PDB file of C-alpha atoms in Angstrom:
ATOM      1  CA  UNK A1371      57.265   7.148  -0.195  1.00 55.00           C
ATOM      2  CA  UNK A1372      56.782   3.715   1.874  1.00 50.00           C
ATOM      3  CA  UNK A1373      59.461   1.827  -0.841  1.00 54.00           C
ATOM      4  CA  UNK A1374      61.848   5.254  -0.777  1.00 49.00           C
ATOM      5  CA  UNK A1375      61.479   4.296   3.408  1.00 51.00           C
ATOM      6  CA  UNK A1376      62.244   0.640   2.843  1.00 51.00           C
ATOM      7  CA  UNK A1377      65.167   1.260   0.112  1.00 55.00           C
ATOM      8  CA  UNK A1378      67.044   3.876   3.129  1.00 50.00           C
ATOM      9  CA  UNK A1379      67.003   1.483   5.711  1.00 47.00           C
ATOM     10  CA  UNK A1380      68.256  -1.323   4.003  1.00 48.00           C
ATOM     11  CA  UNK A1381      70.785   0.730   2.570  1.00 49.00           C
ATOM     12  CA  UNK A1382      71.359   1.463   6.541  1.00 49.00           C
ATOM     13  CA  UNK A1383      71.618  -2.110   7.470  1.00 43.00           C
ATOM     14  CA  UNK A1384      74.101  -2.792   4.333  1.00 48.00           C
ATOM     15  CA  UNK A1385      76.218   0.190   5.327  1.00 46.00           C
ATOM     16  CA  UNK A1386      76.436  -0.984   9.064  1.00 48.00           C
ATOM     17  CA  UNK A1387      77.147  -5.161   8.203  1.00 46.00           C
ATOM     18  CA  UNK A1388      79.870  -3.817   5.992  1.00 44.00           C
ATOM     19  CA  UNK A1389      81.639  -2.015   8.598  1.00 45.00           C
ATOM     20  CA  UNK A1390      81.826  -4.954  10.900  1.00 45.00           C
ATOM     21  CA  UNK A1391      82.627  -7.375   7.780  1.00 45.00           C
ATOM     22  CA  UNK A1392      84.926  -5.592   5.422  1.00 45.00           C
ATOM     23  CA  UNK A1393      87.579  -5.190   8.271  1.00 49.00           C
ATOM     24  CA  UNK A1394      87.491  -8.902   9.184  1.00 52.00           C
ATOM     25  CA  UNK A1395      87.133  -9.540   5.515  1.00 49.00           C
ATOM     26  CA  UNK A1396      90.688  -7.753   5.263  1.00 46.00           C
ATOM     27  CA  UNK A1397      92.488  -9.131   8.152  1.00 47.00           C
ATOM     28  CA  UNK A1398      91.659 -13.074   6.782  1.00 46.00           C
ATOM     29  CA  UNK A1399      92.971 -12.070   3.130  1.00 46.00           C
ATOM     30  CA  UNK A1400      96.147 -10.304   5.136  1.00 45.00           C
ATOM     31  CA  UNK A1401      97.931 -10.103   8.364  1.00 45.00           C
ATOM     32  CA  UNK A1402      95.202 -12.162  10.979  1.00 44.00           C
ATOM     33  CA  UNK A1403      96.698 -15.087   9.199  1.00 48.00           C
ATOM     34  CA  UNK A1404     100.147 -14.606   9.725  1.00 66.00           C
ATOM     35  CA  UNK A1405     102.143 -15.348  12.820  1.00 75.00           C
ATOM     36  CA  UNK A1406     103.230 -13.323  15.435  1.00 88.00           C
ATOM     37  CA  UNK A1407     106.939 -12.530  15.910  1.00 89.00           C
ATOM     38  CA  UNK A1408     109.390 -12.319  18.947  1.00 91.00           C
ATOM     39  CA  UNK A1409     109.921  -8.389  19.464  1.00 90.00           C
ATOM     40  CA  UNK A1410     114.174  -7.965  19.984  1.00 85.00           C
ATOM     41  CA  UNK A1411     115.669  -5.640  22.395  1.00 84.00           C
ATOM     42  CA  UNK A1412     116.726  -3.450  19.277  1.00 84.00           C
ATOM     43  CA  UNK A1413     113.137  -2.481  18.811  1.00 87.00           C
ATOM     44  CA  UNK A1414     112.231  -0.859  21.541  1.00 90.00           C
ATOM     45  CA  UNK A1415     112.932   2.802  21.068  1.00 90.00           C
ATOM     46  CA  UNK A1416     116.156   4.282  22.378  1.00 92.00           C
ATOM     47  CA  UNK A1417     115.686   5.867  25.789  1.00 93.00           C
ATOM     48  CA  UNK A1418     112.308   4.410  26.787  1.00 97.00           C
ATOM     49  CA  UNK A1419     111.767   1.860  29.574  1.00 97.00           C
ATOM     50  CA  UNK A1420     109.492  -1.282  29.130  1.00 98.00           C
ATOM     51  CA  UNK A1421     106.525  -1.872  30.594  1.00 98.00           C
ATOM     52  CA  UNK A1422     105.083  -5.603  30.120  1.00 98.00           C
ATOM     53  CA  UNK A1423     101.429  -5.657  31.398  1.00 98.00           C
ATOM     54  CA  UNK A1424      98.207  -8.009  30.794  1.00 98.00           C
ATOM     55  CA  UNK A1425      94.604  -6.932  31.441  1.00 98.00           C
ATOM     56  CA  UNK A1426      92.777  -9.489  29.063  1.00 98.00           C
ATOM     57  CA  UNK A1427      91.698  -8.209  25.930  1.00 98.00           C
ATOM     58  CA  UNK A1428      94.649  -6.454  24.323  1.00 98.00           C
ATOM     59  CA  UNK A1429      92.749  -4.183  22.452  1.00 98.00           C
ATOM     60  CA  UNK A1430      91.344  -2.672  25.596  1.00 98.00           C
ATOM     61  CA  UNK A1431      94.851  -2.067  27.088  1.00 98.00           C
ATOM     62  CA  UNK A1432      96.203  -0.022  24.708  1.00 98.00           C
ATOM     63  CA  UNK A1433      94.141   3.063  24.519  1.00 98.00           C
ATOM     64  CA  UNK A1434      94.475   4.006  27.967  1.00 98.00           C
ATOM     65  CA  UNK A1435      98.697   4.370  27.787  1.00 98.00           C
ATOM     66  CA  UNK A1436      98.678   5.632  24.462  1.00 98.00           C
ATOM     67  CA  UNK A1437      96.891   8.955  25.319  1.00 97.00           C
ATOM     68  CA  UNK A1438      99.692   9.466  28.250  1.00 98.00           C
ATOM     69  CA  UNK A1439     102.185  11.930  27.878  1.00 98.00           C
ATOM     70  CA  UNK A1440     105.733  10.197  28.287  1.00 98.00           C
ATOM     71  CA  UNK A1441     104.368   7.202  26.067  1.00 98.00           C
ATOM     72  CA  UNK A1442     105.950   6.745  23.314  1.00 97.00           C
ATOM     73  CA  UNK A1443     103.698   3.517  21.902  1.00 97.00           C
ATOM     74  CA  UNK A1444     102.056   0.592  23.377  1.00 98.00           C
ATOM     75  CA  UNK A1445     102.433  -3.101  21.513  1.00 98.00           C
ATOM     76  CA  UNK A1446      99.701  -6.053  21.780  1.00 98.00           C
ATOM     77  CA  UNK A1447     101.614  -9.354  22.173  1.00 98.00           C
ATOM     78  CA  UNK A1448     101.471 -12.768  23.894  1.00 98.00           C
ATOM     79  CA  UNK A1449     103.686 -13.859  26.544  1.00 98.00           C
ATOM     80  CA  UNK A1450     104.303 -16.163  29.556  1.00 97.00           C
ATOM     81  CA  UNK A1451     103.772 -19.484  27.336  1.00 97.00           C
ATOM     82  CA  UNK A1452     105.946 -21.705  25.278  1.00 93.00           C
ATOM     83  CA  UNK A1453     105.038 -22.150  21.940  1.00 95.00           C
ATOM     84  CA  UNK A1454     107.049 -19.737  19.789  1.00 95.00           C
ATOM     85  CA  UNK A1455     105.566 -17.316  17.218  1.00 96.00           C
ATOM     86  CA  UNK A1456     101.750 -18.302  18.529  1.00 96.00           C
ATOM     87  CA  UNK A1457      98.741 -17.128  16.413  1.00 95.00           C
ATOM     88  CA  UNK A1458      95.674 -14.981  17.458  1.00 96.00           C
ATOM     89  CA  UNK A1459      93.903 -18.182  17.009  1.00 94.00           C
ATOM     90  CA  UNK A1460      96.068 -20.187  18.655  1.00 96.00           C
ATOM     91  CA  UNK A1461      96.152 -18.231  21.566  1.00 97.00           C
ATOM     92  CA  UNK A1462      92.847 -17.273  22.053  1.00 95.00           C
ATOM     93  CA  UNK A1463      91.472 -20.912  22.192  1.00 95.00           C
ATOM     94  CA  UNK A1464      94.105 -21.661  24.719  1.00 95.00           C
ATOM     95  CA  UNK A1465      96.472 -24.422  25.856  1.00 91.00           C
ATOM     96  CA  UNK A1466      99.639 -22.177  24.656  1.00 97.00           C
ATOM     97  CA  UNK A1467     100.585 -20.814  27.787  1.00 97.00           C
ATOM     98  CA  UNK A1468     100.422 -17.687  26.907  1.00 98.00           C
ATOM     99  CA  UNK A1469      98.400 -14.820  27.651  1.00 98.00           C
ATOM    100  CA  UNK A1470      97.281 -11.544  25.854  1.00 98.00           C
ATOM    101  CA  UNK A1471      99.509  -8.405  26.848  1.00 98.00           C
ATOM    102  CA  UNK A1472     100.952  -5.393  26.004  1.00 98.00           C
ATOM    103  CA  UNK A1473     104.196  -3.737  26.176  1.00 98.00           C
ATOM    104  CA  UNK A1474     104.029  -0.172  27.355  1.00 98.00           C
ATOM    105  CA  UNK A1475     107.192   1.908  26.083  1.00 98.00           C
ATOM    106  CA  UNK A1476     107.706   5.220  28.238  1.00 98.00           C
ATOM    107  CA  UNK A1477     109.656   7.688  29.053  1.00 98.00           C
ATOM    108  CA  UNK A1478     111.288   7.369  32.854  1.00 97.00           C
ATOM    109  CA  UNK A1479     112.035  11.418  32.879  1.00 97.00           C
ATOM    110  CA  UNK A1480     108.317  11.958  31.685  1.00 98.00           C
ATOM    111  CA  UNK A1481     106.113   9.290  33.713  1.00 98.00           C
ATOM    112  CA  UNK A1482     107.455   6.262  36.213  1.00 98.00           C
ATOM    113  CA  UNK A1483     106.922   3.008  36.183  1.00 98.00           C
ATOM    114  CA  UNK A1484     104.783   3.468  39.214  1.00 98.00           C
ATOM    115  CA  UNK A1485     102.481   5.946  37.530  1.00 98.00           C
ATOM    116  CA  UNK A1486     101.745   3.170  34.827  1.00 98.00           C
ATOM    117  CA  UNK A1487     100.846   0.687  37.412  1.00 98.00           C
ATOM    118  CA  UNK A1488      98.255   3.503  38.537  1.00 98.00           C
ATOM    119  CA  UNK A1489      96.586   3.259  35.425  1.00 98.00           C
ATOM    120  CA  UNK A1490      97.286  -0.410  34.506  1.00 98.00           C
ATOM    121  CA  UNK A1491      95.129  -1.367  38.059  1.00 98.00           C
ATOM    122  CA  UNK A1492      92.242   0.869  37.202  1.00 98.00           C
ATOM    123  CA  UNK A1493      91.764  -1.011  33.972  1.00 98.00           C
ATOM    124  CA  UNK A1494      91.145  -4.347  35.182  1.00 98.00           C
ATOM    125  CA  UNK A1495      89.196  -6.469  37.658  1.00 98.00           C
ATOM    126  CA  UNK A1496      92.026  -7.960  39.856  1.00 98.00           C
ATOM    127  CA  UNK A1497      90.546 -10.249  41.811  1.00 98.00           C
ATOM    128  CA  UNK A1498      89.533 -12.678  39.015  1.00 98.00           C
ATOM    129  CA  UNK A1499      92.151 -15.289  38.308  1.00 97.00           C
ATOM    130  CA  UNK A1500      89.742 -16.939  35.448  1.00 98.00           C
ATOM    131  CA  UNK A1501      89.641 -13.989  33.160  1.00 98.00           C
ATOM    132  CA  UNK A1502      88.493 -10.339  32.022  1.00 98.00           C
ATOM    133  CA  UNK A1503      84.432  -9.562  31.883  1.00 98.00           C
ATOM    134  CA  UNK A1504      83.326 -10.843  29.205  1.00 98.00           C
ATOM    135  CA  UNK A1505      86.474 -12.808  27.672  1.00 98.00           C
ATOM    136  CA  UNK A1506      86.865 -15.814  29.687  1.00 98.00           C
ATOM    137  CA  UNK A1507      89.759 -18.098  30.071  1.00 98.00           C
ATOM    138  CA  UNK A1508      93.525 -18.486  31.474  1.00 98.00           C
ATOM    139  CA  UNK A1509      94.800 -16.636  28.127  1.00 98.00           C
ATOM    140  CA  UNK A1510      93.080 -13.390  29.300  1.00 98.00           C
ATOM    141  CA  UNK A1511      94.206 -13.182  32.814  1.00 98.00           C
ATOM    142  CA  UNK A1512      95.669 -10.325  34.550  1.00 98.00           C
ATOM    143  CA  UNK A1513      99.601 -10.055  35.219  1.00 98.00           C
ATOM    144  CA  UNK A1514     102.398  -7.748  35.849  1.00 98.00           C
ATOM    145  CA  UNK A1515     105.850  -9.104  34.472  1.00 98.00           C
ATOM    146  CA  UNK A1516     108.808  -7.486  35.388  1.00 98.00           C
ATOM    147  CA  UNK A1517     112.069  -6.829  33.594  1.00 98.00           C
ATOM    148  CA  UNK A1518     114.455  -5.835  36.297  1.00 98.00           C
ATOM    149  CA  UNK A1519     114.291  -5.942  40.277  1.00 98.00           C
ATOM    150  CA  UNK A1520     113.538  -2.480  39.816  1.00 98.00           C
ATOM    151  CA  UNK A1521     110.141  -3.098  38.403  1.00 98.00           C
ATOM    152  CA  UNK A1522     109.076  -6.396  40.731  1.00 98.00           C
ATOM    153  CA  UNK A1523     109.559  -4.100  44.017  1.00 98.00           C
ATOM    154  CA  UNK A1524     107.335  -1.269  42.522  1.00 98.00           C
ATOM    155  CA  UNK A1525     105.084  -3.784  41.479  1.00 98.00           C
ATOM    156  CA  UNK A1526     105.036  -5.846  44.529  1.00 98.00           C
ATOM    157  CA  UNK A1527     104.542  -2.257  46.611  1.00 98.00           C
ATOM    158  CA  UNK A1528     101.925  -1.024  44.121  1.00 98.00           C
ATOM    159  CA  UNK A1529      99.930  -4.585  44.795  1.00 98.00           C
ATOM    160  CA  UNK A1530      99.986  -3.584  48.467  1.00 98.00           C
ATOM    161  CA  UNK A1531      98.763  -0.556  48.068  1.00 97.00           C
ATOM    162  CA  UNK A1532      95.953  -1.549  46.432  1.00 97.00           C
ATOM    163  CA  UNK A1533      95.197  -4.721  48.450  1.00 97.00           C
ATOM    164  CA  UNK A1534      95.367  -2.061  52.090  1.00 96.00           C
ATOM    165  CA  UNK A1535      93.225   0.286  50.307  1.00 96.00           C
ATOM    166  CA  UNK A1536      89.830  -1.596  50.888  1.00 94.00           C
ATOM    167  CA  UNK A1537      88.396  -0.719  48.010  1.00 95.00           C
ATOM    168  CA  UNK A1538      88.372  -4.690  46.920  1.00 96.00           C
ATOM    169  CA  UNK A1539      86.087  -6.866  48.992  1.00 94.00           C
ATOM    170  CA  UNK A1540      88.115 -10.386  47.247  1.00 96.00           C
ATOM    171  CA  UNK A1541      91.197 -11.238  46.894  1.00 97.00           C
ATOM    172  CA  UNK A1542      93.859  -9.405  44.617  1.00 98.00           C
ATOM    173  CA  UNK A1543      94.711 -11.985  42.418  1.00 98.00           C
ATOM    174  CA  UNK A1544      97.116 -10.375  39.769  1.00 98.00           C
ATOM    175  CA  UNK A1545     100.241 -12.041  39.560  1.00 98.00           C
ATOM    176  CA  UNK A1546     103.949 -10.162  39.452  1.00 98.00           C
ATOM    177  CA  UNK A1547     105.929 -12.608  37.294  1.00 98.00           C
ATOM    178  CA  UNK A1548     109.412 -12.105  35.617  1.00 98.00           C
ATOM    179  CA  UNK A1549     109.227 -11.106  32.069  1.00 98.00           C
ATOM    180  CA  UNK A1550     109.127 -13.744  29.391  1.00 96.00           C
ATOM    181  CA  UNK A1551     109.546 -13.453  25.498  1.00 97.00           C
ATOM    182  CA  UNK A1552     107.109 -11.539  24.169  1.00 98.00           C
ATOM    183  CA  UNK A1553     105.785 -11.954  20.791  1.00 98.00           C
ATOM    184  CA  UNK A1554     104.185  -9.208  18.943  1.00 97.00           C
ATOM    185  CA  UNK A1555     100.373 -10.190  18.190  1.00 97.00           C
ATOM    186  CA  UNK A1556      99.346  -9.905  14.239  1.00 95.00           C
ATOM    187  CA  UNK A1557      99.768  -6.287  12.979  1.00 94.00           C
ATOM    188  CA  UNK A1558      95.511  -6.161  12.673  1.00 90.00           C
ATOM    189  CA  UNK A1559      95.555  -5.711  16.080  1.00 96.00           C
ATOM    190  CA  UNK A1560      97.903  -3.641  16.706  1.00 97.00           C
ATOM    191  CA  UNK A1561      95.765  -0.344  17.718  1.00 97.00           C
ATOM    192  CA  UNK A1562      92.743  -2.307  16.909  1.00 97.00           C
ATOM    193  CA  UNK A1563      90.649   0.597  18.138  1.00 97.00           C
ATOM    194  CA  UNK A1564      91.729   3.227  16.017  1.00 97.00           C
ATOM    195  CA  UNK A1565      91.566   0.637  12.881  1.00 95.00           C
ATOM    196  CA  UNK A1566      88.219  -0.499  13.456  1.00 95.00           C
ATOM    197  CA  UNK A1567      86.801   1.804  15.979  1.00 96.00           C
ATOM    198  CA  UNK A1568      83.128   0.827  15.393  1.00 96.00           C
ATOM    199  CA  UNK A1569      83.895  -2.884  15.921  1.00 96.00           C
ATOM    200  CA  UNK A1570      86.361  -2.372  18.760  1.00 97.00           C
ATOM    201  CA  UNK A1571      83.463   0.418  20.484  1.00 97.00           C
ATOM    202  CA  UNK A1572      80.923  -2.036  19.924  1.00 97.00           C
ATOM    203  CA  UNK A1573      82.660  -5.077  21.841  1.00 97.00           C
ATOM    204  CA  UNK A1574      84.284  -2.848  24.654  1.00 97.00           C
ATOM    205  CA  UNK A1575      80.536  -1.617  25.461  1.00 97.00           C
ATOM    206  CA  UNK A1576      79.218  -4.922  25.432  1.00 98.00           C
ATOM    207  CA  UNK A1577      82.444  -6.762  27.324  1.00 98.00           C
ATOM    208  CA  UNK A1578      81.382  -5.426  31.083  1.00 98.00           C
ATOM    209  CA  UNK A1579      84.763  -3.933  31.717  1.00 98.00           C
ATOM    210  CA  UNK A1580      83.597   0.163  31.515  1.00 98.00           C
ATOM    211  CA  UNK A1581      80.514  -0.583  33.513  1.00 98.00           C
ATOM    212  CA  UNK A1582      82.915  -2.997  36.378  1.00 98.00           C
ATOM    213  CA  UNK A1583      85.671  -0.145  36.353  1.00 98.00           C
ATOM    214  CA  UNK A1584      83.236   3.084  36.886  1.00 98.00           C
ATOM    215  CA  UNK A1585      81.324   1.097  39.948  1.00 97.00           C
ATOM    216  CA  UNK A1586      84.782   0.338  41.464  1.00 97.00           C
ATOM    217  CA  UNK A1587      86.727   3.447  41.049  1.00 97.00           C
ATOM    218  CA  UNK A1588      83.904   6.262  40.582  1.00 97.00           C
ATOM    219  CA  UNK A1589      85.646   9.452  40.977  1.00 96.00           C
ATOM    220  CA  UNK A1590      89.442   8.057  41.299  1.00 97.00           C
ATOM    221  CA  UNK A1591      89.097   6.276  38.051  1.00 97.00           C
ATOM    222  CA  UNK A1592      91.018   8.262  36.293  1.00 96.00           C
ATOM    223  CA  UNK A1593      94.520   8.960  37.281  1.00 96.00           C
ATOM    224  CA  UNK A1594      95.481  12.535  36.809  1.00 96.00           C
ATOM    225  CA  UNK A1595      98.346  12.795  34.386  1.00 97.00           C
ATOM    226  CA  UNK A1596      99.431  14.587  31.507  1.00 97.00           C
ATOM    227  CA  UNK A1597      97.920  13.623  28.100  1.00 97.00           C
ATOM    228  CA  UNK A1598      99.458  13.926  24.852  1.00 94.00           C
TER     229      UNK A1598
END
C-alpha cells in the first residue's frame, strides 16, 4: 500500500513538470524561435478601430479585452523601439526600445475608445515608470499610444480623470505617446493563457498584479460592460 502511495504521487509530480515543460518544449522546437512580424493596416479587421495599449506582461493584457463585447481580438506585440522584427528574447532582456503591448481591435458602435481606457487603467499600476509587479524593466512599462488626435485627447482626458480621482497617492506615470510600428510578438504567445492556462495561472498569481489591482480598485475594479 506504502509503494502503491509512492508510485501515485510521483506519477503526480511527472504529470504536473510535464505541463509546465511540454509547452515550452513546443514553443523552442516551433514558433518562440521565430521572429516577430510588422502587423499591416490590411490586417486589422474591416470596421474595427485600433487600440494600441501596454501594461507589462502581454499575456496579462489580453484576457481582460477579449471577454468584452464589441472586441473583436486582442494581439501581443512590441512597439515604441527600433529594431525591426525583434524577438521575445530580444525584447525581454532589453536595450531594443521596445516595449510589450497589445493591440485591442473593437468595435466603435459596440464599445468606445474611452470605455477601453476604463479597463486598460484598472489593469495596471500607473505610477511605476520602472515596470509591472513582478516583471521589471523599461520593456514592461505602461503606455497609451495613439493613432489619431482622436485617441490622444481621450487619452490625455482619461489620464486626468484618473490623476483628480485621488485614488493614487504617487504620481501617474503612464505615458500617451503616438503610435509606432507594431510588430506582432511570436504566435506562442498569442493568447498565451488559453494555450497554456496552467503556466500562464501559475505566473499571473505569483506576479503581484491581482493582489496590487483588488487593494486599489476594490469594488470599482471591474468596469461594468457587456461580455461576450
Amino acid at each position: 500500500m506504502k509503494r502503491k502511495r509512492i508510485w501515485t504521487a510521483g506519477i503526480i509530480v511527472l504529470l504536473i513538470g510535464a505541463a509546465f515543460a511540454v509547452p515550452e518544449i513546443y514553443s523552442y522546437v516551433t514558433e518562440r524561435n521565430y521572429e516577430s512580424e510588422e502587423v499591416a493596416a490590411s490586417e486589422i479587421p474591416e470596421g474595427y478601430e485600433t487600440a494600441v495599449l501596454a501594461g507589462g506582461c502581454f499575456w496579462c493584457m489580453e484576457p481582460p479585452f477579449e471577454k468584452l463585447k464589441g472586441v473583436h481580438s486582442v494581439v501581443s506585440g512590441y512597439t515604441g523601439g527600433d529594431v525591426e522584427n525583434p524577438t521575445y528574447e530580444e525584447v525581454s532582456a532589453g536595450g531594443t526600445g521596445h516595449i510589450e503591448a497589445v493591440q485591442v481591435y473593437f468595435d466603435p458602435d459596440v464599445i468606445s475608445y474611452a470605455q477601453i481606457l476604463d479597463v486598460f487603467w484598472r489593469q495596471i499600476n500607473p505610477t511605476d515608470d520602472e515596470g509591472q509587479f513582478v516583471d521589471r524593466g523599461y520593456q514592461y512599462t505602461t503606455a497609451v499610444f495613439y493613432l489619431n488626435d482622436e485617441q490622444r485627447q481621450a487619452a490625455e482626458q482619461s489620464r486626468r480623470e484618473l490623476e483628480q480621482s485621488g485614488r493614487f497617492d504617487q504620481d501617474i506615470v503612464t505615458p500617451i505617446v503616438e503610435a509606432e510600428t507594431f510588430y506582432r510578438a511570436e504566435e506562442y504567445h498569442q493568447d498565451y493563457y488559453k494555450k497554456n492556462k496552467l503556466r500562464y495561472d501559475y505566473y499571473r498569481g505569483n506576479s503581484g498584479r491581482d493582489q496590487y489591482l483588488e487593494e486599489t480598485w476594490g469594488e470599482d475594479l471591474n468596469v461594468d460592460l457587456p461580455t461576450k
